[in-house]
Amino acid sequence: MNPLRLIRNAVIRYRRTRGFGVHSPFAYGFITQVLGCRYPFYCWDELEAEVRHGGEMRWRDARALFRTLNQMSPSVVYVAADVPAVVTRVIEKWSGSCKITADSVQASFLIAGDEAPVDVDSVIKRGKTVFFTTVKNPVWTSLNDAMKRGQSFTNSVTGIAICNEKLPRHYFEISY
């Protein structure tokens, strides 16, 4: 890839991560207060030790998952079978009362890995939030292509798609 394009994209990502150029109030709040917030939570030290010791997931991605769960506060979370075990620990640290299920229909928050048996049309129709542990998943691209409304955020490793009919369609490449 062209080095000048890489530098340009890095500058744009840096600015978007700080909220510059983001015109949607929801996206601005989500980027600056959820993904961009650097304040620690109550369980940060022990969760960071578990994530870094396991080596299955980057700490910044686990932190983004925790903060997204905290913002959306789902009661039922679907976890795909191929997702690293540390994801379950993040959910347990976030809420001991959150139900983890293997049925993607009843959950409002989905966590997908490399291969997720997620039906894109039902996700969009039901207005679910999907956290992808990797954006190499083909469902990530098909979901972004099929969304007419809603917003998606990526740091080129993980991705978050919020399929809400009330939100305008935006795709953000940011650093978190």
PDB file of N, CA and C in Angstrom, residues 40-75:
ATOM      1  N   PRO A  40     -10.393   3.670  34.049  1.00  0.00           N
ATOM      2  CA  PRO A  40     -10.527   2.251  34.371  1.00  0.00           C
ATOM      3  C   PRO A  40     -11.853   1.937  35.057  1.00  0.00           C
ATOM      4  N   PHE A  41     -12.272   0.689  34.930  1.00  0.00           N
ATOM      5  CA  PHE A  41     -13.444   0.183  35.634  1.00  0.00           C
ATOM      6  C   PHE A  41     -12.982  -0.555  36.879  1.00  0.00           C
ATOM      7  N   TYR A  42     -13.921  -1.038  37.657  1.00  0.00           N
ATOM      8  CA  TYR A  42     -13.639  -1.674  38.940  1.00  0.00           C
ATOM      9  C   TYR A  42     -12.821  -2.956  38.833  1.00  0.00           C
ATOM     10  N   CYS A  43     -12.917  -3.668  37.733  1.00  0.00           N
ATOM     11  CA  CYS A  43     -12.261  -4.972  37.614  1.00  0.00           C
ATOM     12  C   CYS A  43     -11.114  -4.957  36.610  1.00  0.00           C
ATOM     13  N   TRP A  44     -10.629  -3.767  36.262  1.00  0.00           N
ATOM     14  CA  TRP A  44      -9.642  -3.627  35.191  1.00  0.00           C
ATOM     15  C   TRP A  44      -8.366  -4.419  35.433  1.00  0.00           C
ATOM     16  N   ASP A  45      -7.801  -4.341  36.617  1.00  0.00           N
ATOM     17  CA  ASP A  45      -6.497  -4.959  36.879  1.00  0.00           C
ATOM     18  C   ASP A  45      -6.532  -6.471  36.708  1.00  0.00           C
ATOM     19  N   GLU A  46      -7.493  -7.137  37.333  1.00  0.00           N
ATOM     20  CA  GLU A  46      -7.524  -8.598  37.230  1.00  0.00           C
ATOM     21  C   GLU A  46      -7.981  -9.065  35.849  1.00  0.00           C
ATOM     22  N   LEU A  47      -8.870  -8.317  35.206  1.00  0.00           N
ATOM     23  CA  LEU A  47      -9.295  -8.680  33.852  1.00  0.00           C
ATOM     24  C   LEU A  47      -8.149  -8.502  32.859  1.00  0.00           C
ATOM     25  N   GLU A  48      -7.394  -7.435  33.011  1.00  0.00           N
ATOM     26  CA  GLU A  48      -6.237  -7.223  32.134  1.00  0.00           C
ATOM     27  C   GLU A  48      -5.207  -8.330  32.310  1.00  0.00           C
ATOM     28  N   ALA A  49      -4.992  -8.755  33.535  1.00  0.00           N
ATOM     29  CA  ALA A  49      -4.043  -9.840  33.792  1.00  0.00           C
ATOM     30  C   ALA A  49      -4.510 -11.136  33.123  1.00  0.00           C
ATOM     31  N   GLU A  50      -5.797 -11.431  33.193  1.00  0.00           N
ATOM     32  CA  GLU A  50      -6.338 -12.639  32.556  1.00  0.00           C
ATOM     33  C   GLU A  50      -6.209 -12.573  31.037  1.00  0.00           C
ATOM     34  N   VAL A  51      -6.545 -11.429  30.465  1.00  0.00           N
ATOM     35  CA  VAL A  51      -6.510 -11.286  29.002  1.00  0.00           C
ATOM     36  C   VAL A  51      -5.080 -11.364  28.493  1.00  0.00           C
ATOM     37  N   ARG A  52      -4.179 -10.667  29.131  1.00  0.00           N
ATOM     38  CA  ARG A  52      -2.782 -10.669  28.681  1.00  0.00           C
ATOM     39  C   ARG A  52      -2.121 -12.023  28.908  1.00  0.00           C
ATOM     40  N   HIS A  53      -2.503 -12.722  29.967  1.00  0.00           N
ATOM     41  CA  HIS A  53      -1.930 -14.038  30.240  1.00  0.00           C
ATOM     42  C   HIS A  53      -2.438 -15.076  29.235  1.00  0.00           C
ATOM     43  N   GLY A  54      -3.726 -14.965  28.862  1.00  0.00           N
ATOM     44  CA  GLY A  54      -4.309 -15.932  27.924  1.00  0.00           C
ATOM     45  C   GLY A  54      -3.783 -15.774  26.512  1.00  0.00           C
ATOM     46  N   GLY A  55      -3.573 -14.546  26.070  1.00  0.00           N
ATOM     47  CA  GLY A  55      -3.031 -14.285  24.740  1.00  0.00           C
ATOM     48  C   GLY A  55      -3.985 -14.563  23.597  1.00  0.00           C
ATOM     49  N   GLU A  56      -5.268 -14.795  23.885  1.00  0.00           N
ATOM     50  CA  GLU A  56      -6.230 -15.096  22.819  1.00  0.00           C
ATOM     51  C   GLU A  56      -6.818 -13.842  22.191  1.00  0.00           C
ATOM     52  N   MET A  57      -6.750 -12.740  22.934  1.00  0.00           N
ATOM     53  CA  MET A  57      -7.384 -11.509  22.483  1.00  0.00           C
ATOM     54  C   MET A  57      -6.546 -10.328  22.960  1.00  0.00           C
ATOM     55  N   ARG A  58      -6.522  -9.277  22.168  1.00  0.00           N
ATOM     56  CA  ARG A  58      -5.781  -8.086  22.581  1.00  0.00           C
ATOM     57  C   ARG A  58      -6.526  -7.393  23.714  1.00  0.00           C
ATOM     58  N   TRP A  59      -5.767  -6.764  24.616  1.00  0.00           N
ATOM     59  CA  TRP A  59      -6.371  -6.103  25.769  1.00  0.00           C
ATOM     60  C   TRP A  59      -7.277  -4.959  25.335  1.00  0.00           C
ATOM     61  N   ARG A  60      -6.882  -4.196  24.332  1.00  0.00           N
ATOM     62  CA  ARG A  60      -7.710  -3.072  23.893  1.00  0.00           C
ATOM     63  C   ARG A  60      -9.031  -3.548  23.306  1.00  0.00           C
ATOM     64  N   ASP A  61      -9.047  -4.724  22.670  1.00  0.00           N
ATOM     65  CA  ASP A  61     -10.304  -5.258  22.132  1.00  0.00           C
ATOM     66  C   ASP A  61     -11.201  -5.781  23.246  1.00  0.00           C
ATOM     67  N   ALA A  62     -10.606  -6.421  24.251  1.00  0.00           N
ATOM     68  CA  ALA A  62     -11.386  -6.873  25.406  1.00  0.00           C
ATOM     69  C   ALA A  62     -11.968  -5.681  26.158  1.00  0.00           C
ATOM     70  N   ARG A  63     -11.194  -4.620  26.273  1.00  0.00           N
ATOM     71  CA  ARG A  63     -11.666  -3.402  26.928  1.00  0.00           C
ATOM     72  C   ARG A  63     -12.826  -2.785  26.140  1.00  0.00           C
ATOM     73  N   ALA A  64     -12.737  -2.787  24.810  1.00  0.00           N
ATOM     74  CA  ALA A  64     -13.828  -2.268  23.977  1.00  0.00           C
ATOM     75  C   ALA A  64     -15.079  -3.118  24.123  1.00  0.00           C
ATOM     76  N   LEU A  65     -14.919  -4.436  24.211  1.00  0.00           N
ATOM     77  CA  LEU A  65     -16.065  -5.321  24.418  1.00  0.00           C
ATOM     78  C   LEU A  65     -16.723  -5.028  25.763  1.00  0.00           C
ATOM     79  N   PHE A  66     -15.923  -4.896  26.806  1.00  0.00           N
ATOM     80  CA  PHE A  66     -16.452  -4.612  28.143  1.00  0.00           C
ATOM     81  C   PHE A  66     -17.227  -3.300  28.148  1.00  0.00           C
ATOM     82  N   ARG A  67     -16.663  -2.269  27.553  1.00  0.00           N
ATOM     83  CA  ARG A  67     -17.315  -0.957  27.552  1.00  0.00           C
ATOM     84  C   ARG A  67     -18.577  -0.959  26.683  1.00  0.00           C
ATOM     85  N   THR A  68     -18.561  -1.703  25.584  1.00  0.00           N
ATOM     86  CA  THR A  68     -19.752  -1.802  24.742  1.00  0.00           C
ATOM     87  C   THR A  68     -20.862  -2.544  25.482  1.00  0.00           C
ATOM     88  N   LEU A  69     -20.516  -3.612  26.183  1.00  0.00           N
ATOM     89  CA  LEU A  69     -21.501  -4.309  27.004  1.00  0.00           C
ATOM     90  C   LEU A  69     -22.064  -3.380  28.073  1.00  0.00           C
ATOM     91  N   ASN A  70     -21.211  -2.591  28.675  1.00  0.00           N
ATOM     92  CA  ASN A  70     -21.647  -1.665  29.711  1.00  0.00           C
ATOM     93  C   ASN A  70     -22.592  -0.610  29.141  1.00  0.00           C
ATOM     94  N   GLN A  71     -22.327  -0.146  27.930  1.00  0.00           N
ATOM     95  CA  GLN A  71     -23.179   0.864  27.303  1.00  0.00           C
ATOM     96  C   GLN A  71     -24.523   0.272  26.878  1.00  0.00           C
ATOM     97  N   MET A  72     -24.505  -0.882  26.239  1.00  0.00           N
ATOM     98  CA  MET A  72     -25.737  -1.476  25.704  1.00  0.00           C
ATOM     99  C   MET A  72     -26.538  -2.224  26.768  1.00  0.00           C
ATOM    100  N   SER A  73     -25.869  -2.715  27.781  1.00  0.00           N
ATOM    101  CA  SER A  73     -26.433  -3.487  28.900  1.00  0.00           C
ATOM    102  C   SER A  73     -27.497  -4.513  28.485  1.00  0.00           C
ATOM    103  N   PRO A  74     -27.095  -5.510  27.700  1.00  0.00           N
ATOM    104  CA  PRO A  74     -28.047  -6.547  27.301  1.00  0.00           C
ATOM    105  C   PRO A  74     -28.286  -7.532  28.443  1.00  0.00           C
ATOM    106  N   SER A  75     -29.449  -8.148  28.439  1.00  0.00           N
ATOM    107  CA  SER A  75     -29.743  -9.168  29.452  1.00  0.00           C
ATOM    108  C   SER A  75     -29.369 -10.555  28.958  1.00  0.00           C
TER     109      SER A  75
END
